[in-house]
Every structure is written in C-alpha cells, then in structure tokens.
mmCIF file of C-alpha atoms in Angstrom:
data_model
loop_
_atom_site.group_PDB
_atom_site.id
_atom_site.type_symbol
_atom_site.label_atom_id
_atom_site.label_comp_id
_atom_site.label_asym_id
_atom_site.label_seq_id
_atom_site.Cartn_x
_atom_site.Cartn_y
_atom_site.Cartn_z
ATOM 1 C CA UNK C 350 0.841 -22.187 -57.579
ATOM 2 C CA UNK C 351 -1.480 -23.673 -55.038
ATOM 3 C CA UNK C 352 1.153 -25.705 -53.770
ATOM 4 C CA UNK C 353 3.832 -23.230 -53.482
ATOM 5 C CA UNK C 354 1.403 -21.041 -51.310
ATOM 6 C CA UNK C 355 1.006 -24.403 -48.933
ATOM 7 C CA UNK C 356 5.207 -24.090 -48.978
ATOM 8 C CA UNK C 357 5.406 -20.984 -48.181
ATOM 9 C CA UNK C 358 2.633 -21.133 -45.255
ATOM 10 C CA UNK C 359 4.216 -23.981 -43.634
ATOM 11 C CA UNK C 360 7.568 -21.952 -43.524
ATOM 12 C CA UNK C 361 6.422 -18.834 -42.395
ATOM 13 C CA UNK C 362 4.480 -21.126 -39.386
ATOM 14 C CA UNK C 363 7.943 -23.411 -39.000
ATOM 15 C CA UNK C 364 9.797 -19.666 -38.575
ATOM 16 C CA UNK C 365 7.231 -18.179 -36.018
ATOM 17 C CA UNK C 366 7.454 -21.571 -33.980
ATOM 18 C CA UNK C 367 11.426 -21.256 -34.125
ATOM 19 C CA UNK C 368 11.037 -17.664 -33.036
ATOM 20 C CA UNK C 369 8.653 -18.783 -30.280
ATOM 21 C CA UNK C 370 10.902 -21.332 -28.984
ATOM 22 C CA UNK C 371 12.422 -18.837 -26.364
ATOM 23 C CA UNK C 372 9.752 -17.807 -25.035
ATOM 24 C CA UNK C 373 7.691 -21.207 -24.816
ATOM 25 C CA UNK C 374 10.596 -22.684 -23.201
ATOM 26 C CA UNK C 375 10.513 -20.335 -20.533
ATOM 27 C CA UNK C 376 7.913 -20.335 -17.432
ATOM 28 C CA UNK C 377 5.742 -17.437 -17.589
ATOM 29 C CA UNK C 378 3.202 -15.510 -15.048
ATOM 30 C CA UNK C 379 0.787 -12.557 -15.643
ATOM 31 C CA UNK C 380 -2.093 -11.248 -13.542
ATOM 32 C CA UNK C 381 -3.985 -8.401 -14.428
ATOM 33 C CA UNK C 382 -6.817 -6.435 -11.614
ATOM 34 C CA UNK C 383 -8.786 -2.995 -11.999
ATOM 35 C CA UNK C 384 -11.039 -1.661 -9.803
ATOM 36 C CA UNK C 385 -13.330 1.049 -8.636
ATOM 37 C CA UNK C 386 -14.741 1.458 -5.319
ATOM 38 C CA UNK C 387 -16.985 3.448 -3.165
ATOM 39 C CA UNK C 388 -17.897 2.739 0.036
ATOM 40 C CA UNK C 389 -16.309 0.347 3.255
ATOM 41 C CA UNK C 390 -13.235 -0.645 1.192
ATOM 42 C CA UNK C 391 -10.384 -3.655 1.485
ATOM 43 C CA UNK C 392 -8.692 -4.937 -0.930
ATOM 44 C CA UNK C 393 -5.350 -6.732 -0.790
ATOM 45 C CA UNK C 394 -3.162 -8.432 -3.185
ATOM 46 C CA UNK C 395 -0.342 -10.443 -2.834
ATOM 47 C CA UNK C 396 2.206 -11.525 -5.882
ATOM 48 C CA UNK C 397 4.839 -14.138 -5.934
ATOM 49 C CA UNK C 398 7.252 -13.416 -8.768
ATOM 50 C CA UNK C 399 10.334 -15.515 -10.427
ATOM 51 C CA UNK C 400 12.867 -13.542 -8.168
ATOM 52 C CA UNK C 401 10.289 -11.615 -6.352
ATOM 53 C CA UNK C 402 7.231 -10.464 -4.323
ATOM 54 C CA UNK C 403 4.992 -7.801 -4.935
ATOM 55 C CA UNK C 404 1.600 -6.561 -3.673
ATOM 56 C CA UNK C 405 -0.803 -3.569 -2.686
ATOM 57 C CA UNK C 406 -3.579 -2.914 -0.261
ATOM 58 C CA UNK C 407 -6.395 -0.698 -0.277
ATOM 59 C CA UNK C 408 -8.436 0.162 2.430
ATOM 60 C CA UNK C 409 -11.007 3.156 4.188
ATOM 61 C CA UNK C 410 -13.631 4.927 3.742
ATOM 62 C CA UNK C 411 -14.700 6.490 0.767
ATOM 63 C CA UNK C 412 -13.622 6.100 -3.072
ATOM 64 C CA UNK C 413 -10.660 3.988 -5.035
ATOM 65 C CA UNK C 414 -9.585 2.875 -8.094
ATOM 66 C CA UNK C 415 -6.724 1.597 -9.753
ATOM 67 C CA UNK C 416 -5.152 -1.334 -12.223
ATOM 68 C CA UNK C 417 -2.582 -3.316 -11.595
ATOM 69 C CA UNK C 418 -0.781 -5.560 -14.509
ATOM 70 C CA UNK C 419 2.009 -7.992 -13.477
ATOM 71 C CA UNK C 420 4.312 -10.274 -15.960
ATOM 72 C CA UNK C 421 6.844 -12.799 -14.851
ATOM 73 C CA UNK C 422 9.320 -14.755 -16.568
ATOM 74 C CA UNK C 423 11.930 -17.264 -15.556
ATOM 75 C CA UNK C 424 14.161 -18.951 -18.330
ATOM 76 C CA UNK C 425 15.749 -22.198 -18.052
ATOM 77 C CA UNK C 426 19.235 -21.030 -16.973
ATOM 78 C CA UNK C 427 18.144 -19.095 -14.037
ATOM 79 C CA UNK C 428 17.452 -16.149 -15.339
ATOM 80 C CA UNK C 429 14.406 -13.979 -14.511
ATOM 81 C CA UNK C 430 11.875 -10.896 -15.479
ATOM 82 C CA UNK C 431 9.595 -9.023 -14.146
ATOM 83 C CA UNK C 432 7.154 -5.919 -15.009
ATOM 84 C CA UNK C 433 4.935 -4.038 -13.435
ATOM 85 C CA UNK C 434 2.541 -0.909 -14.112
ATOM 86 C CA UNK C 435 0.268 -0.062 -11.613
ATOM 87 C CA UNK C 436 -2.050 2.774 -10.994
ATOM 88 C CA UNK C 437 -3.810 3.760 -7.816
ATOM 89 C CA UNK C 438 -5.833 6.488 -6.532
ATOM 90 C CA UNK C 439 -7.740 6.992 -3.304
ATOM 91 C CA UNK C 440 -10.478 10.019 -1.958
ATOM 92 C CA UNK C 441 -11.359 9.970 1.862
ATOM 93 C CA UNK C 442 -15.248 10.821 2.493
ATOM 94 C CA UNK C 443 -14.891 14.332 4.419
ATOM 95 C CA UNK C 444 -18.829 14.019 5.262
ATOM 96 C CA UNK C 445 -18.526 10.578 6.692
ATOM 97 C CA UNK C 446 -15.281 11.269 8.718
ATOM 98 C CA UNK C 447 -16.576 14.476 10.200
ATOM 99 C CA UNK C 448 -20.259 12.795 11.670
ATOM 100 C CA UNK C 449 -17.728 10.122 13.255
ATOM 101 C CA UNK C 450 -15.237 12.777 14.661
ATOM 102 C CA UNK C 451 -18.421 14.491 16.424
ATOM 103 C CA UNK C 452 -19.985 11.581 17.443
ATOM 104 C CA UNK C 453 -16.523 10.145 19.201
ATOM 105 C CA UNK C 454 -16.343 13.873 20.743
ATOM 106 C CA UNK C 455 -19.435 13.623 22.415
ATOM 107 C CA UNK C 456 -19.002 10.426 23.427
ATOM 108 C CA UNK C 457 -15.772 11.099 25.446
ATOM 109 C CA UNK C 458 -17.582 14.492 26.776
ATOM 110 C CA UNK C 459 -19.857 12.168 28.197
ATOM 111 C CA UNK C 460 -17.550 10.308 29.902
ATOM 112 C CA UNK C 461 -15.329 13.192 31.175
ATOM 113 C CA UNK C 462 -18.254 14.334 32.974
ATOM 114 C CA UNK C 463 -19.389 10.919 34.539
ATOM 115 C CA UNK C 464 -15.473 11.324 35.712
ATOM 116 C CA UNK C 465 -16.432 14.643 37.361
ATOM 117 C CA UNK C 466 -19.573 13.370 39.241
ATOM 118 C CA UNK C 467 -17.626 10.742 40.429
ATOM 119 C CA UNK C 468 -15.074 12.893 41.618
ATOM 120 C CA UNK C 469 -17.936 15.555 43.028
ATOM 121 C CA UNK C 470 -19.578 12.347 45.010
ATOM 122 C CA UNK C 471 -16.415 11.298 46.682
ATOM 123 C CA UNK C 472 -15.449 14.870 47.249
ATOM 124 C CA UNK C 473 -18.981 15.354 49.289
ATOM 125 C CA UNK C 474 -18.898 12.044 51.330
ATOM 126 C CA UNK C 475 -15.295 13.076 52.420
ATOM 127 C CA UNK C 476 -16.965 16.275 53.798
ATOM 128 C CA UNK C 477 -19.755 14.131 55.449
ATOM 129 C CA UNK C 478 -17.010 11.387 56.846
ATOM 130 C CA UNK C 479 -14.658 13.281 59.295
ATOM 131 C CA UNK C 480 -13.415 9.383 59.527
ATOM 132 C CA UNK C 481 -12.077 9.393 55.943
ATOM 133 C CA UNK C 482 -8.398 9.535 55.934
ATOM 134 C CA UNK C 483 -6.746 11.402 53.280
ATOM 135 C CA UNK C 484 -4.698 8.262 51.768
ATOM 136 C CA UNK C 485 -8.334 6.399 51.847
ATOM 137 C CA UNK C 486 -9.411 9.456 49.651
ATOM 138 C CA UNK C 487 -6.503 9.442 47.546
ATOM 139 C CA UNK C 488 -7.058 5.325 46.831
ATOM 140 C CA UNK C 489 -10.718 5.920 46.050
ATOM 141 C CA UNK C 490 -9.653 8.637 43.622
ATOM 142 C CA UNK C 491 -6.950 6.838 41.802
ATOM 143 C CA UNK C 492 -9.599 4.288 41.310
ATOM 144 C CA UNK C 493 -12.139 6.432 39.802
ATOM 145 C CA UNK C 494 -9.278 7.868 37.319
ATOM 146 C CA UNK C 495 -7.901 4.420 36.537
ATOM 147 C CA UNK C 496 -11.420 3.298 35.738
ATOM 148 C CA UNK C 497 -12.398 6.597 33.308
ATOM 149 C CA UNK C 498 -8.695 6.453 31.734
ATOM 150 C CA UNK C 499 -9.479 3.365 30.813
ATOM 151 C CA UNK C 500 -12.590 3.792 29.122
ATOM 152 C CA UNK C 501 -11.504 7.068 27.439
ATOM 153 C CA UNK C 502 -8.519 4.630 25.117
ATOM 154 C CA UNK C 503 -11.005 1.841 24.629
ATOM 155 C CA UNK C 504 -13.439 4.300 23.128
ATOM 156 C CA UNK C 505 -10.471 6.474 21.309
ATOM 157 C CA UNK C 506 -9.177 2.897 20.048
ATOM 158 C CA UNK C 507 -12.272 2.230 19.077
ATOM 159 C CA UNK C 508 -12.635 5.231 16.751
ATOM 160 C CA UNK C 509 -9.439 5.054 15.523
ATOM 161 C CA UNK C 510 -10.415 1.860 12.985
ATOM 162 C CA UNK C 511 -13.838 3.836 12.512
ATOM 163 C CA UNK C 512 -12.322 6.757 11.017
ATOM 164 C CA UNK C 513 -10.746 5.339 8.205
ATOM 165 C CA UNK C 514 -8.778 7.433 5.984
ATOM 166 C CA UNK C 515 -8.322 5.871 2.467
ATOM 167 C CA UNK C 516 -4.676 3.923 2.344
ATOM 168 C CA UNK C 517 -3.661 2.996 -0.848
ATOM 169 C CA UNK C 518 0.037 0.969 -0.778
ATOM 170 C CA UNK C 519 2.295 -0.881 -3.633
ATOM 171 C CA UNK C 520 5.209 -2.640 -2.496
ATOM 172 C CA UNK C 521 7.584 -4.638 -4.906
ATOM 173 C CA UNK C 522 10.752 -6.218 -3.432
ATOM 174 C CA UNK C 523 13.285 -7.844 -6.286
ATOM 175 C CA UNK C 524 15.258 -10.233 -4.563
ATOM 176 C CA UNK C 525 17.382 -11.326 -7.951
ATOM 177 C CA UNK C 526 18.175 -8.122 -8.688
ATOM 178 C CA UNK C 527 18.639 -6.724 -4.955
ATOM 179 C CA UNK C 528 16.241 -4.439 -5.007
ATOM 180 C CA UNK C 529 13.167 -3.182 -3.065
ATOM 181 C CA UNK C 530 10.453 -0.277 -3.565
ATOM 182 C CA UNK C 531 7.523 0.888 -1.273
ATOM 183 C CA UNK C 532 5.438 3.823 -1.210
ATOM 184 C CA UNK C 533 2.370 3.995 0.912
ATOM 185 C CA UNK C 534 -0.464 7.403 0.709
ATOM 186 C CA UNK C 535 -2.876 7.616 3.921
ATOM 187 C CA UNK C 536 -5.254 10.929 3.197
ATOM 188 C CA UNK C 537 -6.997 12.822 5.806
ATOM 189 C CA UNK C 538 -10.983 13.229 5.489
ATOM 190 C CA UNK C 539 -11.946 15.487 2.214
ATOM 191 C CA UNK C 540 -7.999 14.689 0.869
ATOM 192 C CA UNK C 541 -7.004 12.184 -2.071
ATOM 193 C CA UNK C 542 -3.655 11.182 -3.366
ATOM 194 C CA UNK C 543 -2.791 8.626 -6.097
ATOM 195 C CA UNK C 544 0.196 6.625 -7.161
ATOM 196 C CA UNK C 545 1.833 5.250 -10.654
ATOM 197 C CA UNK C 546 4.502 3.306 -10.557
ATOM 198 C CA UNK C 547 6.230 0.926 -13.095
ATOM 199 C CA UNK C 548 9.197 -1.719 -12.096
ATOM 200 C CA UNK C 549 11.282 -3.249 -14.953
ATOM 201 C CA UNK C 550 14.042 -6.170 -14.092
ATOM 202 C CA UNK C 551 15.761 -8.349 -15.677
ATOM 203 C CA UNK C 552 18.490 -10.567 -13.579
ATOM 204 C CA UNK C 553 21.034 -12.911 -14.904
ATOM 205 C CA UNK C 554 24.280 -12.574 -16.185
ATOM 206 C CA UNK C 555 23.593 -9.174 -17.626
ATOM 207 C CA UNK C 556 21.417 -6.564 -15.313
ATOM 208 C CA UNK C 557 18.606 -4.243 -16.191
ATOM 209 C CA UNK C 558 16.553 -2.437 -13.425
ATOM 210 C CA UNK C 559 14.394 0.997 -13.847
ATOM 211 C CA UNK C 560 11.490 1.766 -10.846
ATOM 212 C CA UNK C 561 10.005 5.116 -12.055
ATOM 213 C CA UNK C 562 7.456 6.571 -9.636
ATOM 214 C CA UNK C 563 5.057 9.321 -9.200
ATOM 215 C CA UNK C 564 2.567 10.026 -6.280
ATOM 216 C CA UNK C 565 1.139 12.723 -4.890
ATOM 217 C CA UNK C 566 -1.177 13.327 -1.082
ATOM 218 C CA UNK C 567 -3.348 16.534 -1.112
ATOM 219 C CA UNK C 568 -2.821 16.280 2.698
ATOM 220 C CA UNK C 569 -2.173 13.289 4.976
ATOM 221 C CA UNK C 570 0.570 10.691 5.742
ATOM 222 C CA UNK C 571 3.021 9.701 2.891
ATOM 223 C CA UNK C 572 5.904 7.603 2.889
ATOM 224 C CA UNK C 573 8.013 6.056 0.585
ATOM 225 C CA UNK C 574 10.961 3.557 0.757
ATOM 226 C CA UNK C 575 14.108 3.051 -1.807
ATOM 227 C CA UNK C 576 16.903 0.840 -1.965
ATOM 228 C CA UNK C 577 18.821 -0.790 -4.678
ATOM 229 C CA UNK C 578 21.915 -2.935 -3.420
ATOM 230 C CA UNK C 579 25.069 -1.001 -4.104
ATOM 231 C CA UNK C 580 23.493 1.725 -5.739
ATOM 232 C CA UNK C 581 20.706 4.062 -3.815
ATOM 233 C CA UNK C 582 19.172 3.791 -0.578
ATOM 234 C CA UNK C 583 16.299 6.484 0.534
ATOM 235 C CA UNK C 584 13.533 7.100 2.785
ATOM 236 C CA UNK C 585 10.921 9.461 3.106
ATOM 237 C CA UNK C 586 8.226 10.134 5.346
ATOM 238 C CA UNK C 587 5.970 13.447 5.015
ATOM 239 C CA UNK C 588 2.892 14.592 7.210
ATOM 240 C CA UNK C 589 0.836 17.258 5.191
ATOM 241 C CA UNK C 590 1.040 17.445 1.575
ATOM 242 C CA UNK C 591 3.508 15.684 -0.881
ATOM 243 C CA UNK C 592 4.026 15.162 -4.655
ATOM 244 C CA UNK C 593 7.222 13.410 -5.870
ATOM 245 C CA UNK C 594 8.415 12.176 -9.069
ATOM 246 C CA UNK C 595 11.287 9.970 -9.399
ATOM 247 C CA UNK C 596 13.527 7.293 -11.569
ATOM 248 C CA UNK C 597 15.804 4.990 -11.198
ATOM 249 C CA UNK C 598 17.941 3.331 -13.392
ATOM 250 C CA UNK C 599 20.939 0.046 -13.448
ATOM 251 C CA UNK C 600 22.078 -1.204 -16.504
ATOM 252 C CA UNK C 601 25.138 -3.760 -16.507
ATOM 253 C CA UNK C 602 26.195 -5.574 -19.487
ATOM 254 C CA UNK C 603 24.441 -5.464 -22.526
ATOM 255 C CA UNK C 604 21.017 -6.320 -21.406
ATOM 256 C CA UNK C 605 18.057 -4.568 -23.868
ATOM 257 C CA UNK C 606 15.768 -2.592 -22.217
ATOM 258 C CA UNK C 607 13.069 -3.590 -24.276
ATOM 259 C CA UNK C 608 10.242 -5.765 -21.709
ATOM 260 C CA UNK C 609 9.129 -7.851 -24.597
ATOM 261 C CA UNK C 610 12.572 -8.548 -26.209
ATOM 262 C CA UNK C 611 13.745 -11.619 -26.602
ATOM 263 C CA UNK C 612 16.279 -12.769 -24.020
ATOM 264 C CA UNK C 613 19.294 -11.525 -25.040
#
C-alpha cells in the first residue's frame, strides 16, 4: 500500500512538471505597485514588456492612490503576452490651490502697480523736460513695459508648476500586436477623477487583443488616445467634466481568451 501511494505521488508530480513545461520554458515578467498618497506627489513608472512598453505617472498636489499589476510572457517561437489591470484615482487640494491662486494675484497686483509708478515718473519728468522728445519718451516707455512684461511671465511661469492639479496618466503601447492606448485625467482644485483600465494581448500566429477602459474627471482636462492597426483609431480631448466607458476587442484565429491558458 505504502508503496503504491509513493507511485502514485511521483506520477501526479511527473504530470504537473509535464504540464509546467510550457510555461517554464517560456520567459516570464510581473511587477506589481499600490499606493496611497497625500501631499507633494510624483510618482512615475516605466515598463518594458515582451512586445511592449507601458507606464503611468502621478503627480500634484493633494491625494492618490492606485495599483498597478503587470504580467509578461514571451515563448520560445516568438510569441508574446501581456496583461495589465490598473487602477488610479487622484483628488486636487481646493484649500491649497486657492491660498496659491491669491497669493500669485497679489503678487502680480504688486507689480502692475510698480508698472504704473514707473509710467507716472516718466510721465512727470516729461512735463518738467520741455527737451524730451516724444520718440525719447516712447523708448523710455517701451523699456519700462518690456521690463514689467517680463516679470509678469516669470512670476505666472512660476505659479504655473506651484499650482499643481493632480495628473494621473497610464499609457500602454503593444508594438506586436499594433496597438497603442493612452488616457491622461488633470483635475482642477476641489475636482478628482480616476481611471481603470485592463489590456489583454496575445501576438503570434493567432491574435487576441481586448483594452477595456473606464475614467471619469469631475472637472478638469481629460484626454484619451486609441488606435489599433487596421481596426480603430480615436482621440478625445475634453475641458470640463468627462466620464467614458469603453471596449475593445480583436480576435483572429483561434487564440483563447483565457490570460492564464496555456499557449494554445
């Protein structure tokens, strides 16, 4: 009996191992991040897949969170897989944007009415210097307006990186299967957005694609960008609020949908 049970082990291990074999013959990648933020934020990730590149990038102030799972497989003859399920979601801090919006407002009030003293004092020695010609006037006051111009987009560029609205992107591009998919939310102070997306592929001599997305911006920038060769190509771009849900879908040959399947 006890030897019989020994058998019957060793076969059922010998049978795994033979079912194993195509998968342990294969080269295989995973990475797997969550997160949750509050605060500064910046986080970016960069993938390299068997056929592929993928990444995302979060940055702003205010809160995040998200996970991010990756697999990878390329088989001996060529052939590749990839999946991806990802999950992002992003709040701008109203408080924090609004204290910065005033304080960049006052700071260019200031300098608007430097500008105007400026202009008042060369406006009063012209009236005290019959000598002044008007093109010497005209000089002196280009100068003055070149000089404050300048200062007003060194202090709005300034502010522009200080302001910080929460941008949460995923980007996947599938060069074996000819396919690319990008979708980027930027919300405004007090807004928040998310987005889900999974990518399925399998390239070789059979095809199997799906990209199923779903994202939503209570009120900001949003844009999104599709294309699968021969098939779909689409492009979106919306100021304000947005919430989209879509799928696509390629199936050639007899390829099994199945992630985890064995190579057929």
């Amino acid at each position: 009996m006890k030897k019989k049970l020994i058998i019957g082990i060793a076969l059922t291990v010998a049978f795994m191992f033979i079912l194993a074999l195509p998968v342990t013959a294969a080269d295989y990648k995973h990475t797997r991040t969550s997160f949750r933020y509050i605060g500064d934020i910046f986080h970016e990730k960069d993938i390299e897949y068997f056929g592929g590149t993928g990444t995302f990038f979060v940055q702003g102030f205010g809160e995040a969170s998200g996970s991010h799972h990756a697999h990878t497989v390329r088989y001996p003859d060529g052939d590749s897989k990839i999946n991806v399920n990802m999950n992002m979601r992003g709040q701008t801090d109203a408080d924090y944007a609004e204290i910065i919006a005033r304080e960049e407002a006052d700071i260019l009030a200031h300098v608007q009415e430097r500008r105007e003293q400026a202009i008042a004092a060369l406006n009063a020695r012209k009236e005290t210097s019959p000598g002044m010609t008007g093109e010497e006037y005209a000089a002196e006051l280009r100068e003055i307006n070149a000089y404050f111009d300048e200062l007003v987009a060194e202090i709005i560029e300034s502010y522009s990186e200080a302001k910080k609205n929460v941008r949460i992107l995923n980007s996947n591009t599938l060069r074996d299967n000819r396919a690319a998919v990008r979708v980027g939310v930027d919300m405004d102070p007090g807004e928040s957005g998310f987005i889900r997306q999974r990518v399925a592929s399998y390239s070789g001599s059979d095809r199997y694609l799906n990209i199923r997305s779903h994202f939503e911006n209570t009120g900001g920038t949003t844009k999104r960008d599709l294309s699968i060769d021969g098939f779909v190509s689409e492009r979106m771009h919306v100021e304000g609020y947005a919430k989209v849900w879509e799928s696509s879908t390629v199936q050639e040959g007899n390829t099994k949908t199945g992630w985890w399947d064995h190579k057929p």
